[in-house]
Every structure is written in C-alpha cells, then in structure tokens.
mmCIF file of C-alpha atoms in Angstrom:
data_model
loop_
_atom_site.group_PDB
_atom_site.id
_atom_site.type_symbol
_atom_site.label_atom_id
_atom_site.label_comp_id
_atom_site.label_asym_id
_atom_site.label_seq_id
_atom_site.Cartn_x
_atom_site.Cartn_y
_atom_site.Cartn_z
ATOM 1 C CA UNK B 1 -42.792 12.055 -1.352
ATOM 2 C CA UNK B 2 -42.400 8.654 1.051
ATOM 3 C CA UNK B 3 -38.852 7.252 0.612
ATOM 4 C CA UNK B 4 -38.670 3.621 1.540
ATOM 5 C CA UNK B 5 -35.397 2.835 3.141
ATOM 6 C CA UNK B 6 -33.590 -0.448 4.461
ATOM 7 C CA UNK B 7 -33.801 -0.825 8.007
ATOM 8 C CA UNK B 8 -29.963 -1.659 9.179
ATOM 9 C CA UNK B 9 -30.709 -3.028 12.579
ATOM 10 C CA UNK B 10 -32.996 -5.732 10.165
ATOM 11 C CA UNK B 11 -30.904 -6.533 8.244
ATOM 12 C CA UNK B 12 -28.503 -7.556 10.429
ATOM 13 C CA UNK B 13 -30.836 -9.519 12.048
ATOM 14 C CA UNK B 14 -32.127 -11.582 8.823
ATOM 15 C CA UNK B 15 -30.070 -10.433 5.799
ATOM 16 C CA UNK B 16 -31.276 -12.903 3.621
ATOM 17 C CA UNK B 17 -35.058 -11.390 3.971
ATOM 18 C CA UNK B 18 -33.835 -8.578 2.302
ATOM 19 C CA UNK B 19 -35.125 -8.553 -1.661
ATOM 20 C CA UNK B 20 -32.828 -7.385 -4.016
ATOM 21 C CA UNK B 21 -35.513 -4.869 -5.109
ATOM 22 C CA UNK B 22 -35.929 -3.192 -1.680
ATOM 23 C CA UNK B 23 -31.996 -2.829 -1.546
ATOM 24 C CA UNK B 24 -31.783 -1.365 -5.106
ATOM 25 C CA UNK B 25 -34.434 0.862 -4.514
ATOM 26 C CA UNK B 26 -32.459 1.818 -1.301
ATOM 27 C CA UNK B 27 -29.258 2.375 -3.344
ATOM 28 C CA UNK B 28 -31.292 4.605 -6.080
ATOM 29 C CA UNK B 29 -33.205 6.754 -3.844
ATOM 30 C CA UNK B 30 -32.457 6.505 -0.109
ATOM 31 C CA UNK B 31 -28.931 6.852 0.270
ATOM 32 C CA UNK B 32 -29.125 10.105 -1.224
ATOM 33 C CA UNK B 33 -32.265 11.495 0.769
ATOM 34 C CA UNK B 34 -30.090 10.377 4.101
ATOM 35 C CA UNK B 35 -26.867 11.463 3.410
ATOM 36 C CA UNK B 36 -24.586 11.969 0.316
ATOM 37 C CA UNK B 37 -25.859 15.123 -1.112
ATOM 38 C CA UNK B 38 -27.862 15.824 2.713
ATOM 39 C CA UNK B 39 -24.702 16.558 4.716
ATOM 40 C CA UNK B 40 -25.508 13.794 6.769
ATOM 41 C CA UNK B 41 -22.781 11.300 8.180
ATOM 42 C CA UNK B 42 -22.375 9.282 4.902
ATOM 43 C CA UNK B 43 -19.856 12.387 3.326
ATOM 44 C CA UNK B 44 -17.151 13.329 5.542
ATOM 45 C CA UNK B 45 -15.247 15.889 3.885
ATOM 46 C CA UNK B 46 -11.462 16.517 5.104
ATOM 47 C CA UNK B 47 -9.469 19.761 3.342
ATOM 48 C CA UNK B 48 -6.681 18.054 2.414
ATOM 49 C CA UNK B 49 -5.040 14.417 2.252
ATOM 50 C CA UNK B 50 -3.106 14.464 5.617
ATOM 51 C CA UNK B 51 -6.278 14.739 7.511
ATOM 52 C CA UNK B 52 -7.388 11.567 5.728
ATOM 53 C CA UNK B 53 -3.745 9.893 6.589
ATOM 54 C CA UNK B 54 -2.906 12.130 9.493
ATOM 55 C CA UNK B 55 0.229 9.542 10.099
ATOM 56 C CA UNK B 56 1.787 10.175 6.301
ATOM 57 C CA UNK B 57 1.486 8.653 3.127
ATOM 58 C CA UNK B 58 -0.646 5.955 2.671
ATOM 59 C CA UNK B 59 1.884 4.491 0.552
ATOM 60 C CA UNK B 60 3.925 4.064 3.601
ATOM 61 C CA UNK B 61 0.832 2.777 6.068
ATOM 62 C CA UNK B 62 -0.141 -0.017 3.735
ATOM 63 C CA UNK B 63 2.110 -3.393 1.885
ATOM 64 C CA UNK B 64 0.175 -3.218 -1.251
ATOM 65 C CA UNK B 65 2.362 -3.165 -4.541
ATOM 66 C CA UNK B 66 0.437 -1.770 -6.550
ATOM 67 C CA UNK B 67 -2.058 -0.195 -3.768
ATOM 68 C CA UNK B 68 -4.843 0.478 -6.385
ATOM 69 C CA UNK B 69 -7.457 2.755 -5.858
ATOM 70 C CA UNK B 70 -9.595 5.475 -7.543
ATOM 71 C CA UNK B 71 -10.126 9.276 -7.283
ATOM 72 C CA UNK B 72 -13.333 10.606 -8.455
ATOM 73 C CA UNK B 73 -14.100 14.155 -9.348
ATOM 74 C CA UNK B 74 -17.230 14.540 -9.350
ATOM 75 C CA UNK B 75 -17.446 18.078 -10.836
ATOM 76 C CA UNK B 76 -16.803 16.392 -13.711
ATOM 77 C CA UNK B 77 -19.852 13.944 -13.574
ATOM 78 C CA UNK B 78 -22.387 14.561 -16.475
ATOM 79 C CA UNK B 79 -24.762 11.687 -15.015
ATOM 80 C CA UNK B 80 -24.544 9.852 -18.554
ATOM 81 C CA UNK B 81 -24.195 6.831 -16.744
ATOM 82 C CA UNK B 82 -21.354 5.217 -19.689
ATOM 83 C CA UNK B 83 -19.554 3.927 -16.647
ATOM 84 C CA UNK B 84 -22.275 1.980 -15.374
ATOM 85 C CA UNK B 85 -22.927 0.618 -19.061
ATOM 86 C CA UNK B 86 -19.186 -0.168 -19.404
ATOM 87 C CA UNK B 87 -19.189 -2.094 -15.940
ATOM 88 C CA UNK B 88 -22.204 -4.519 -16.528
ATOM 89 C CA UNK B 89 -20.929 -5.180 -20.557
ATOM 90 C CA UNK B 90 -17.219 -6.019 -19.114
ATOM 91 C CA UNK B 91 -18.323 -7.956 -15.383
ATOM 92 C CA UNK B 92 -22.084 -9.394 -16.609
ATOM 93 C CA UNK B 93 -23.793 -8.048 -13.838
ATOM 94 C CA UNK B 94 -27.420 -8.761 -14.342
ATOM 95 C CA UNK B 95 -30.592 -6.431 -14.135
ATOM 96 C CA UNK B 96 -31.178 -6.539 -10.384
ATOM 97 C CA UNK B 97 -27.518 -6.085 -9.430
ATOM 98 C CA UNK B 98 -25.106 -3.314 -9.628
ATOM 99 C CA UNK B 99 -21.104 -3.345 -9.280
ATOM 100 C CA UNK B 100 -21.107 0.925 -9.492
ATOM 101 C CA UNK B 101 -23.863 3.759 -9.613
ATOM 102 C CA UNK B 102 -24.066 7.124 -9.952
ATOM 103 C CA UNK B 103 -26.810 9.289 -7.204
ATOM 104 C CA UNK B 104 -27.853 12.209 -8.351
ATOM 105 C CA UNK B 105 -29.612 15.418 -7.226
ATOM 106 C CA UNK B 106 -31.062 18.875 -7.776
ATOM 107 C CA UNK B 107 -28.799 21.386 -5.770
ATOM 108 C CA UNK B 108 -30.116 24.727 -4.664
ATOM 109 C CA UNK B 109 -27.828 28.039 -6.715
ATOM 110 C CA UNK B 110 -28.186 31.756 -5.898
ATOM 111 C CA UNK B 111 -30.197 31.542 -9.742
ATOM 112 C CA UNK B 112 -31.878 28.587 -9.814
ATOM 113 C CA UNK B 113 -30.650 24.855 -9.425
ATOM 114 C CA UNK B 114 -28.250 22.777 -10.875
ATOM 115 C CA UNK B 115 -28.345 18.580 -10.976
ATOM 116 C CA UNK B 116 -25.055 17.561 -9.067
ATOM 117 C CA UNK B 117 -23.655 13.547 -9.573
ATOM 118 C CA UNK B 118 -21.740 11.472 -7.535
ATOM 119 C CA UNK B 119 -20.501 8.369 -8.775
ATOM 120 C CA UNK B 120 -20.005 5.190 -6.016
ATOM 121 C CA UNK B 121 -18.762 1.699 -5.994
ATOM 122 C CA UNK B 122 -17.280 -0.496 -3.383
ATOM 123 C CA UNK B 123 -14.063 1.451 -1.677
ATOM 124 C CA UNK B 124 -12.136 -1.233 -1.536
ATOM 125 C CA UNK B 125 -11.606 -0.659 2.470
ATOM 126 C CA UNK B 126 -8.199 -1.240 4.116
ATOM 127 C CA UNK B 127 -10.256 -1.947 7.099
ATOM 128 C CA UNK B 128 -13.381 -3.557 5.561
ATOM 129 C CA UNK B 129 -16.297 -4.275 7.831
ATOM 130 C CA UNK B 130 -17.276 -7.115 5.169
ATOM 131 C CA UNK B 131 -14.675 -9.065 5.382
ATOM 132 C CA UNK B 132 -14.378 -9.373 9.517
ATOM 133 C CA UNK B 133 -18.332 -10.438 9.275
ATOM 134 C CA UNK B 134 -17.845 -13.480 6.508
ATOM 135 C CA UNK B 135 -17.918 -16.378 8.486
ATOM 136 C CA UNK B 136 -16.239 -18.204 5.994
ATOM 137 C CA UNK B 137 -13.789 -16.108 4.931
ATOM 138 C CA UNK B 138 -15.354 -15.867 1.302
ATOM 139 C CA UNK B 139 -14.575 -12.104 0.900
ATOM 140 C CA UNK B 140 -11.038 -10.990 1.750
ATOM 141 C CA UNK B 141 -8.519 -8.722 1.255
ATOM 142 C CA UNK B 142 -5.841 -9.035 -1.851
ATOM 143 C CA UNK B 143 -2.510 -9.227 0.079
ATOM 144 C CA UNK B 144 -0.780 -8.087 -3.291
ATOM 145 C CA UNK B 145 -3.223 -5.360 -4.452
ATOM 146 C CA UNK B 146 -5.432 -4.706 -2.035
ATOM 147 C CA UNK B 147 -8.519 -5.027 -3.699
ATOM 148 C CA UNK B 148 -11.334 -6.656 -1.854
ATOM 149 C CA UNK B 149 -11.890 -9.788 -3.245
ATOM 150 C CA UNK B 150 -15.024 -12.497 -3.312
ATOM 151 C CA UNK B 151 -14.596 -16.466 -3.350
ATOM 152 C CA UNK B 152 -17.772 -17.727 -4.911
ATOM 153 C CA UNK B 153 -16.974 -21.021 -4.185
ATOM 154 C CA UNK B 154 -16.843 -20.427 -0.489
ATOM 155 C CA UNK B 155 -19.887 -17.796 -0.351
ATOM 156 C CA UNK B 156 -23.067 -19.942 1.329
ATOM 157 C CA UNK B 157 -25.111 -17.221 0.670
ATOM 158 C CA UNK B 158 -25.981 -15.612 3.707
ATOM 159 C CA UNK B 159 -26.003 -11.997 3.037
ATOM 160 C CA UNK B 160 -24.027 -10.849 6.299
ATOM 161 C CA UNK B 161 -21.465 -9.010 4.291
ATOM 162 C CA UNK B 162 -24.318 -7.189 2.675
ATOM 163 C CA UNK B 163 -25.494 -5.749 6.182
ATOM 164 C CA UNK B 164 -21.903 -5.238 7.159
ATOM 165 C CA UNK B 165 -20.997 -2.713 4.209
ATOM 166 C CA UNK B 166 -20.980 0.381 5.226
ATOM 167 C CA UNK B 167 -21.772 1.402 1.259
ATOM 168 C CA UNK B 168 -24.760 -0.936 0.259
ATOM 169 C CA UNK B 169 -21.922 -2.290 -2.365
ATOM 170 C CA UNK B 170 -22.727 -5.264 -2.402
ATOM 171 C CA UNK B 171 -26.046 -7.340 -3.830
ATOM 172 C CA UNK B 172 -26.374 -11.094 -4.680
ATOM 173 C CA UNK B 173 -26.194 -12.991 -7.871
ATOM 174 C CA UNK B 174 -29.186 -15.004 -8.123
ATOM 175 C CA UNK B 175 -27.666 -17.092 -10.870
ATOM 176 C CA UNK B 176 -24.087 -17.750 -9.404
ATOM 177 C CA UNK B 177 -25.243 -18.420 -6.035
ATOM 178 C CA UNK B 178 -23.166 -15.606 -4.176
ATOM 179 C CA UNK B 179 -22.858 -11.994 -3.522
ATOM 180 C CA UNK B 180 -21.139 -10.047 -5.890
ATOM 181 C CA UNK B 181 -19.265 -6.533 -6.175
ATOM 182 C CA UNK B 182 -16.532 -4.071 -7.574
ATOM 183 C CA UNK B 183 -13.493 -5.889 -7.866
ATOM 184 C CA UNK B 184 -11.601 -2.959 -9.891
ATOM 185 C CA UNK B 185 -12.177 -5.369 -13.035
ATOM 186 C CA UNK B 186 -9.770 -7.841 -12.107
ATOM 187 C CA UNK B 187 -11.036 -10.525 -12.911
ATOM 188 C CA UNK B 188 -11.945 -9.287 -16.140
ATOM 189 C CA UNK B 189 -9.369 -6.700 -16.904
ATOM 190 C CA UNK B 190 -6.222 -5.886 -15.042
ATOM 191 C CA UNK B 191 -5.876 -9.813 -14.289
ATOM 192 C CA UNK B 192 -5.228 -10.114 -18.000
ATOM 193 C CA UNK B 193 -3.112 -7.359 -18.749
ATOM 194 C CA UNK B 194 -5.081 -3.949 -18.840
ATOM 195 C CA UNK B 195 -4.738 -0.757 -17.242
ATOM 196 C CA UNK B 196 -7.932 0.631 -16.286
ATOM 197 C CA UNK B 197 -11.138 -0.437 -15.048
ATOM 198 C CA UNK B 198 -14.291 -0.616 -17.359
ATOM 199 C CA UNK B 199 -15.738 2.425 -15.696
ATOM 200 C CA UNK B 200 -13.082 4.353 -16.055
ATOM 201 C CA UNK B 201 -12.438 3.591 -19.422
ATOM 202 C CA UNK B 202 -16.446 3.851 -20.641
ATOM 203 C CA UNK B 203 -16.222 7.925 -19.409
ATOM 204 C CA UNK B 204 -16.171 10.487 -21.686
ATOM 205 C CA UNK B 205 -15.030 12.936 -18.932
ATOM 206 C CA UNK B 206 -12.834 11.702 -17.501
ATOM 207 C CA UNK B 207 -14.196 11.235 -13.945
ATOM 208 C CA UNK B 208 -12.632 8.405 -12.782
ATOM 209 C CA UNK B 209 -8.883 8.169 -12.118
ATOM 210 C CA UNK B 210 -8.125 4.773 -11.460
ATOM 211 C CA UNK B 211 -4.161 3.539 -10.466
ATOM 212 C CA UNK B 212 -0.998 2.630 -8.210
ATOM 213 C CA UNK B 213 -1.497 4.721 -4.763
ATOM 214 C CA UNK B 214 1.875 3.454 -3.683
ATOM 215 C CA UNK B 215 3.364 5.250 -7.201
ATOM 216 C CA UNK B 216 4.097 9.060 -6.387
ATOM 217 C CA UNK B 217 4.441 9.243 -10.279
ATOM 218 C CA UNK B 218 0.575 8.226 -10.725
ATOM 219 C CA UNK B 219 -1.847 10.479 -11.000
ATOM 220 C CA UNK B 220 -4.069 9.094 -8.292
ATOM 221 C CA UNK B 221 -1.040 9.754 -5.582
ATOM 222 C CA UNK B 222 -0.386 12.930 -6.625
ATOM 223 C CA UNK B 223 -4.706 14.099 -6.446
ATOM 224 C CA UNK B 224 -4.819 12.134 -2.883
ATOM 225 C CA UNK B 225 -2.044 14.107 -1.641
ATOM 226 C CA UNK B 226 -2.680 17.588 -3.156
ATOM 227 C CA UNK B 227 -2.625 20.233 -1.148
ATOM 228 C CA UNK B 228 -4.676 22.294 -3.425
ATOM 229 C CA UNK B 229 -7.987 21.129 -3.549
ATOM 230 C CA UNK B 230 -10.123 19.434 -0.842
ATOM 231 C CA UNK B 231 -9.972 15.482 -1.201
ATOM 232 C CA UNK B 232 -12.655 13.340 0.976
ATOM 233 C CA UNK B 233 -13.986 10.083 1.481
ATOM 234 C CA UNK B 234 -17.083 8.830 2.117
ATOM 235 C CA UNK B 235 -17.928 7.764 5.536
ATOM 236 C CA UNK B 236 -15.002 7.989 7.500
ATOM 237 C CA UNK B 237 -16.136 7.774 10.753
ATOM 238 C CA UNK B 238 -16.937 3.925 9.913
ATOM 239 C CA UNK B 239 -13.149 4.269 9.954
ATOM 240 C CA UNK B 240 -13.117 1.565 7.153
ATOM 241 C CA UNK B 241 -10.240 3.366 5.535
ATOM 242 C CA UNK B 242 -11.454 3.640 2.084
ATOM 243 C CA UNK B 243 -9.924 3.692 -0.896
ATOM 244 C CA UNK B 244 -12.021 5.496 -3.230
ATOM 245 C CA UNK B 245 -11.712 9.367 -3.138
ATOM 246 C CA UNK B 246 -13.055 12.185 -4.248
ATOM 247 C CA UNK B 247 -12.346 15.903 -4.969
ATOM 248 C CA UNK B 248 -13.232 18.340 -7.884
ATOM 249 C CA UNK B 249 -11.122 19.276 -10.721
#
C-alpha cells in the first residue's frame, strides 16, 4: 500500500498550499507508518522521569501555577475514540479539523497480533517551535498556565505555525479565519470553572490524566516522576519540552 505523506521542506516553503485534506490524511495514516508505532524518531522513550528533566523537577524548571499537563497511558487505550467525540461536542471543531486523535496499529505477538492505540494532541511545549515562527505573535505561551494559546484576532492566516509543529497539531478553521488547536479546554472548560478537559472526561478508561504538574499531590506529578514505570514523550530530540506524557498503567 502507497502512503501519501506531507513533504516538510514544502511546507515550509508555501504552507498555505497545503489542503486540509492532504494534512488530515497525513495525521490518520502517515505519522504512524513513519514513526509512532515504527520506532522511528517521532517516540523517544526515556526509563524514567529524570531522564526527561535530568536537572530536577519540572515543577522547579518552569513559573507556571498551575503547570497543567496530561499523562497518557496508553495501555489503557481501547481506540473507542469517546475522547475525540467529547473534544469536537465541547470546542466545535468542524469535519476537516481535529484538536486530538488517536493512531492506531496492528502489533506483531509471539500468538498472533494485537491492535495497539496511542492517543495525541498538541503537547503544549515549554519550548514550542510554533510560537517562535508566528510572525505576529498570534500563538503564545500562557504565562499563568502554560498552555499554548491562539489569538484569532491576530492570526492572518498564514499557516507557518502549522509547518513549525513538530506534531501536525495544528489545522485551520476555514470558518473563523485562523488556525486552531488543543487548548486543554480552556476556553471552554477550565476558564469557567471545571476540572478536566473534554477528552479526559468523555473516556471510559480512564486514559487521560489531565492536572497541576507543579502539585506533588496530583496525580499527573506523581506518574511523571515515578520511578516505577517507564514515562516518555514524544519527540524529544525536537527538544520542544513537551508536556504531554505517556507511560502504561
């Protein structure tokens, strides 16, 4: 089978070119052929959260109060795709776009196979590529939270964040005139009081653990610096300092 694929050097070159087809098809079925189940360079796996922060907590690295972020265990993952239901109900994210997804594929077992998941969103960098490529500053960093935020009113539209992202996390909304991504609901949710994200809420496995990084009483601080259990990120040699992890469990 021929897998179409984005070419990167292209799209940095003429971003807006790219359809919003060609990258969703990308997002479905490339980026798992060339890397996140292939071993490839888009999973970096580290055995434990010190090699991830080898200078200490990231509680201590970073100003953010609350530091949100998300662990994922993806053992968990039953590929019902609730989470990607409860995102577009709770942000309106139309047909073409996406906010999260979850790749999928069949994984080789001493008897057989067995269909593996991986939920993925934007990671919310604490060095994000996007946001040093805006030319007008319309994405940016939270300085209270964190989160990685868009300014529809400033986007113009020209898709250079889009080639920037290391995760394809990014699309553009036809109908609001600007790109559009994960903003950990909050516009929609924490903004107006809740605790979760939609995602996290929508899953009946509880896959997603969404909260306060810079809380060692939260769960996501104390799975991020387990000891345990390998914890990884995705991409870290883009050294974009994610936050979105993920281990099993």
């Amino acid at each position: 089978m021929i897998i179409k694929s984005l070419d990167k050097e292209k799209m940095m070159k003429n971003p807006e070119k790219i359809s919003e087809m060609d990258r969703r098809e990308f997002l479905k079925i490339g980026l798992v052929i060339t890397g996140v189940f292939a071993g490839g360079s888009i999973v970096s796996v580290a055995s434990a959260a010190e090699k991830i922060f080898p200078n200490g907590s990231i509680a201590e690295k970073y100003p953010y109060r609350p530091h949100y972020c998300m662990v994922i265990r993806v053992d968990r993952c039953i590929g019902c795709r609730r989470c990607v239901e409860g995102c577009v109900a709770a942000n309106a994210v139309p047909s073409y776009g996406w906010r999260t997804l979850v790749l999928e594929r069949e994984a080789r077992q001493a008897i057989g196979q067995k269909r593996e998941f991986i939920p993925v969103l934007c990671n919310q960098c604490n060095n994000p590529p996007c946001v040093r490529a805006c030319p007008v500053t319309a994405t940016y960093k939270d300085p209270q939270n964190g989160i990685v935020m868009m300014d529809n009113k400033k986007c113009i539209g020209c898709k250079i964040c889009l080639a920037a992202c290391p995760y394809d996390a990014r699309y553009y909304n036809e109908e609001r005139g600007a790109v559009d991504k994960c903003d950990f609901c909050f516009e929609t949710r924490l903004s107006r009081g809740e605790k979760s994200t939609a995602c996290q809420a929508a899953c009946p496995a509880d896959v997603r653990v969404f909260g306060d990084l810079s809380d060692p009483r939260s769960r996501v601080y104390r799975l991020v610096h387990q000891l345990q259990k390998p914890v990884w990120v995705l991409k870290k040699d883009t050294d974009a300092k994610p936050n979105i992890f993920y281990t099993k469990g």
